[in-house]
Short mmCIF file of C-alpha atoms and ligand atoms in Angstrom, two decimals:
data_model
loop_
_atom_site.label_atom_id
_atom_site.label_comp_id
_atom_site.label_asym_id
_atom_site.label_seq_id
_atom_site.Cartn_x
_atom_site.Cartn_y
_atom_site.Cartn_z
CA UNK A 1 22.38 6.54 -0.61
CA UNK A 2 19.30 5.70 0.83
CA UNK A 3 15.81 6.45 -0.79
CA UNK A 4 12.76 8.12 1.82
CA UNK A 5 10.10 8.32 -0.46
CA UNK A 6 8.96 11.95 -0.38
CA UNK A 7 4.69 10.87 0.56
CA UNK A 8 1.65 10.21 2.73
CA UNK A 9 0.26 8.09 0.36
CA UNK A 10 -0.41 4.11 1.31
CA UNK A 11 -0.72 3.18 -0.97
CA UNK A 12 2.71 4.98 -3.34
CA UNK A 13 4.75 3.13 -0.03
CA UNK A 14 3.41 0.09 -0.17
CA UNK A 15 4.62 -0.23 -3.60
CA UNK A 16 7.80 1.20 -2.67
CA UNK A 17 7.81 -0.86 -0.20
CA UNK A 18 7.66 -4.40 -1.92
CA UNK A 19 10.47 -3.57 -3.56
CA UNK A 20 13.12 -2.70 -1.21
CA UNK A 21 12.51 0.73 -2.04
CA UNK A 22 11.57 2.64 0.58
CA UNK A 23 15.00 3.35 3.62
CA UNK A 24 12.19 6.11 5.65
CA UNK A 25 9.80 8.83 4.86
CA UNK A 26 9.37 12.42 5.04
CA UNK A 27 5.60 14.13 5.67
CA UNK A 28 4.35 17.74 5.96
CA UNK A 29 1.54 19.19 6.71
CA UNK A 30 0.42 19.70 3.03
CA UNK A 31 1.73 15.88 2.42
CA UNK A 32 -0.60 14.71 5.29
CA UNK A 33 -3.95 17.28 3.91
CA UNK A 34 -4.31 15.79 0.17
CA UNK A 35 -5.08 12.30 2.32
CA UNK A 36 -8.25 11.36 4.16
CA UNK A 37 -7.93 10.64 7.97
CA UNK A 38 -6.56 11.90 10.68
CA UNK A 39 -2.79 12.13 10.02
CA UNK A 40 -2.34 10.23 13.16
CA UNK A 41 -3.93 7.73 12.33
CA UNK A 42 -1.68 7.54 9.25
CA UNK A 43 1.40 7.83 10.09
CA UNK A 44 1.07 4.68 12.38
CA UNK A 45 -0.27 2.88 9.61
CA UNK A 46 3.19 3.59 7.66
CA UNK A 47 5.05 2.68 10.47
CA UNK A 48 3.54 -0.75 10.30
CA UNK A 49 5.22 -0.89 6.65
CA UNK A 50 7.70 0.74 6.66
CA UNK A 51 10.85 -0.20 9.30
CA UNK A 52 12.55 2.95 9.38
CA UNK A 53 12.43 6.88 10.50
CA UNK A 54 9.23 7.83 9.54
CA UNK A 55 9.38 12.34 9.40
CA UNK A 56 6.36 13.57 10.77
CA UNK A 57 6.37 17.85 11.63
CA UNK A 58 5.27 20.07 14.04
CA UNK A 59 3.25 23.46 13.12
CA UNK A 60 4.09 25.78 16.42
CA UNK A 61 6.15 28.27 15.92
CA UNK A 62 7.89 28.90 19.95
CA UNK A 63 10.05 26.53 20.92
CA UNK A 64 8.79 25.22 23.87
CA UNK A 65 4.76 23.56 21.66
CA UNK A 66 7.71 21.92 19.11
CA UNK A 67 8.69 20.26 21.81
CA UNK A 68 5.67 19.14 23.15
CA UNK A 69 4.39 18.23 19.44
CA UNK A 70 7.57 15.76 18.56
CA UNK A 71 7.71 14.54 22.04
CA UNK A 72 3.04 13.20 21.61
CA UNK A 73 4.43 12.61 17.76
CA UNK A 74 6.69 10.31 19.23
CA UNK A 75 4.40 7.92 20.61
CA UNK A 76 3.01 7.44 17.19
CA UNK A 77 6.08 5.29 16.67
CA UNK A 78 9.63 4.85 17.68
CA UNK A 79 10.84 4.95 14.71
CA UNK A 80 9.43 9.00 14.87
CA UNK A 81 11.67 11.80 13.62
CA UNK A 82 10.05 14.76 14.66
CA UNK A 83 10.80 17.39 11.22
CA UNK A 84 11.51 20.81 12.95
CA UNK A 85 11.35 24.14 10.73
CA UNK A 86 14.51 26.09 10.52
CA UNK A 87 13.72 29.45 12.70
CA UNK A 88 16.15 30.32 15.75
CA UNK A 89 12.78 28.98 18.16
CA UNK A 90 13.09 25.48 16.10
CA UNK A 91 16.39 25.33 16.53
CA UNK A 92 16.10 26.24 20.31
CA UNK A 93 13.64 23.03 19.89
CA UNK A 94 16.25 20.77 18.30
CA UNK A 95 18.83 21.12 20.87
CA UNK A 96 16.18 20.26 23.67
CA UNK A 97 14.88 17.34 21.48
CA UNK A 98 18.11 16.47 21.60
CA UNK A 99 19.14 15.82 24.66
CA UNK A 100 16.42 13.28 25.37
CA UNK A 101 17.85 11.47 21.91
CA UNK A 102 14.97 12.62 19.98
CA UNK A 103 16.25 12.27 15.90
CA UNK A 104 15.29 15.65 14.80
CA UNK A 105 15.11 17.05 11.26
CA UNK A 106 15.32 20.93 10.33
CA UNK A 107 13.41 21.23 7.19
CA UNK A 108 12.63 24.76 5.02
CA UNK A 109 16.89 24.76 4.33
CA UNK A 110 17.69 27.52 1.53
CA UNK A 111 21.37 27.91 2.38
CA UNK A 112 24.35 25.97 3.79
CA UNK A 113 25.39 28.05 6.93
CA UNK A 114 21.66 27.24 7.76
CA UNK A 115 23.02 23.49 7.95
CA UNK A 116 25.43 23.88 9.73
CA UNK A 117 23.54 26.10 12.21
CA UNK A 118 20.98 23.00 12.36
CA UNK A 119 23.56 20.33 12.25
CA UNK A 120 25.58 22.07 15.91
CA UNK A 121 22.78 22.50 17.49
CA UNK A 122 21.88 18.34 17.59
CA UNK A 123 19.69 18.11 13.80
CA UNK A 124 19.74 14.12 13.06
CA UNK A 125 19.03 15.15 9.72
CA UNK A 126 19.08 18.71 7.30
CA UNK A 127 16.34 18.95 4.92
CA UNK A 128 17.85 21.24 1.42
CA UNK A 129 14.78 22.54 -0.75
CA UNK A 130 16.10 21.26 -4.17
CA UNK A 131 13.32 22.59 -6.12
CA UNK A 132 12.21 26.22 -4.24
CA UNK A 133 16.10 26.88 -4.56
CA UNK A 134 15.36 25.78 -7.91
CA UNK A 135 11.89 28.54 -8.66
CA UNK A 136 13.45 31.23 -7.06
CA UNK A 137 15.97 30.42 -10.18
CA UNK A 138 19.20 29.31 -7.90
CA UNK A 139 20.64 26.45 -8.02
CA UNK A 140 19.23 24.40 -5.42
CA UNK A 141 22.00 21.42 -5.59
CA UNK A 142 24.69 23.65 -5.32
CA UNK A 143 22.75 24.23 -1.99
CA UNK A 144 23.33 20.31 -1.41
CA UNK A 145 27.02 20.52 -2.37
CA UNK A 146 27.85 23.19 -0.01
CA UNK A 147 26.46 21.48 2.54
CA UNK A 148 27.57 17.88 1.92
CA UNK A 149 31.17 20.18 1.45
CA UNK A 150 31.23 21.73 5.07
CA UNK A 151 29.45 18.78 6.71
CA UNK A 152 33.16 16.31 5.25
CA UNK A 153 34.67 19.34 6.12
CA UNK A 154 33.93 19.07 10.31
CA UNK A 155 33.01 15.81 10.12
CA UNK A 156 29.99 16.23 11.15
CA UNK A 157 27.28 13.56 11.97
CA UNK A 158 23.94 14.95 10.02
CA UNK A 159 22.56 13.71 7.34
CA UNK A 160 22.23 15.24 4.59
CA UNK A 161 18.57 14.85 2.80
CA UNK A 162 17.63 16.33 -0.14
CA UNK A 163 14.13 17.44 -0.50
CA UNK A 164 11.69 19.06 -2.79
CA UNK A 165 12.97 17.46 -5.31
CA UNK A 166 11.01 17.48 -8.92
CA UNK A 167 12.78 15.52 -11.46
CA UNK A 168 15.58 12.23 -11.79
CA UNK A 169 18.75 13.50 -12.31
CA UNK A 170 18.03 15.95 -9.01
CA UNK A 171 18.27 12.56 -7.12
CA UNK A 172 21.29 11.56 -10.03
CA UNK A 173 23.33 15.25 -8.55
CA UNK A 174 22.55 13.42 -5.38
CA UNK A 175 24.45 10.66 -5.14
CA UNK A 176 27.33 12.08 -6.93
CA UNK A 177 27.64 14.85 -3.99
CA UNK A 178 27.59 12.25 -1.56
CA UNK A 179 24.68 13.24 -0.09
CA UNK A 180 22.87 11.04 2.48
CA UNK A 181 19.60 10.17 1.68
CA UNK A 182 17.37 11.74 -0.98
CA UNK A 183 13.94 12.27 -0.36
CA UNK A 184 12.14 11.26 -3.89
CA UNK A 185 8.19 11.79 -5.21
CA UNK A 186 6.38 8.79 -5.72
CA UNK A 187 6.36 10.16 -9.58
CA UNK A 188 9.66 10.96 -9.72
CA UNK A 189 10.99 7.48 -7.63
CA UNK A 190 8.87 5.87 -11.35
CA UNK A 191 10.51 7.28 -13.56
CA UNK A 192 14.15 6.56 -11.78
CA UNK A 193 14.05 3.01 -13.20
CA UNK A 194 12.41 3.90 -16.55
CA UNK A 195 14.37 4.96 -19.51
CA UNK A 196 12.96 4.21 -23.17
CA UNK A 197 16.57 2.12 -24.29
CA UNK A 198 15.38 -0.46 -22.03
CA UNK A 199 11.58 -0.40 -22.73
CA UNK A 200 12.86 -1.30 -26.62
CA UNK A 201 15.21 -3.37 -26.10
CA UNK A 202 12.27 -5.26 -24.27
CA UNK A 203 9.38 -5.03 -26.64
CA UNK A 204 12.98 -6.79 -29.62
CA UNK A 205 13.13 -9.66 -26.88
CA UNK A 206 9.80 -10.95 -26.71
CA UNK A 207 9.04 -10.36 -30.57
CA UNK A 208 12.09 -12.60 -31.16
CA UNK A 209 10.72 -15.60 -28.29
CA UNK A 210 7.75 -15.02 -30.53
CA UNK A 211 10.16 -16.23 -33.42
CA UNK A 212 11.39 -19.82 -31.62
CA UNK A 213 8.78 -19.67 -29.17
CA UNK A 214 7.00 -22.56 -30.34
CA UNK A 215 10.53 -25.01 -31.81
CA UNK A 216 10.72 -28.05 -30.24
O1 G3P B 1 10.07 17.04 1.00
C1 G3P B 1 9.77 18.23 0.62
C2 G3P B 1 8.60 18.39 -0.35
O2 G3P B 1 8.11 17.71 0.27
C3 G3P B 1 8.18 19.72 -1.28
O3 G3P B 1 8.21 20.12 -2.06
O4 G3P B 1 7.79 20.56 -4.16
O5 G3P B 1 6.38 21.28 -2.13
O6 G3P B 1 8.67 22.26 -2.68
P1 G3P B 1 8.24 20.54 -2.89
#
């Protein structure tokens, strides 16, 4: 499973990339609004660090505007994936862009049929938002399981990005289900690497080394 980082915060991207953990980046207007400066400059900076898909989202609600914005984003870097919301207008934009070989990520997906429709429209990626499904007392990971199953049934090549991840178990379950990608907030990525027994083990090794290090 590939790891994307779900952030526009350059220092976090740099840190995670230095451990080889960043296969790609997802951003959205909310994530970009948390950073200082021109969104295009931020995406450009990210593109200098990450050699992989970098998702930038359109904000137009009509197909024509989405396509125009998507093509504008593509001028920033050849690695840009145009993120488009799951609406009928969005599907038309995905179709139009796919005909021009522009990669797209259909975002704000909350059920398997939306994912299937996005794939049929030519989306390169679909992004089910698991945390937001959990928020309304349903199962986000069940939606992912169904999408993965449907894509397997029909040998659909569209990749599944598990998004709106809130905790490490979302990532573990995504990997077990065979989702292609988890897009992970930085704090979750850090928690994924941690285990109390690892910390206790290091502490014990260091304490024992203190006993032997003076010996010659
Ligand atoms: O990947 C989508 C993500 O940024 C949304 O996350 O936590 O706002 O639902 P959240």
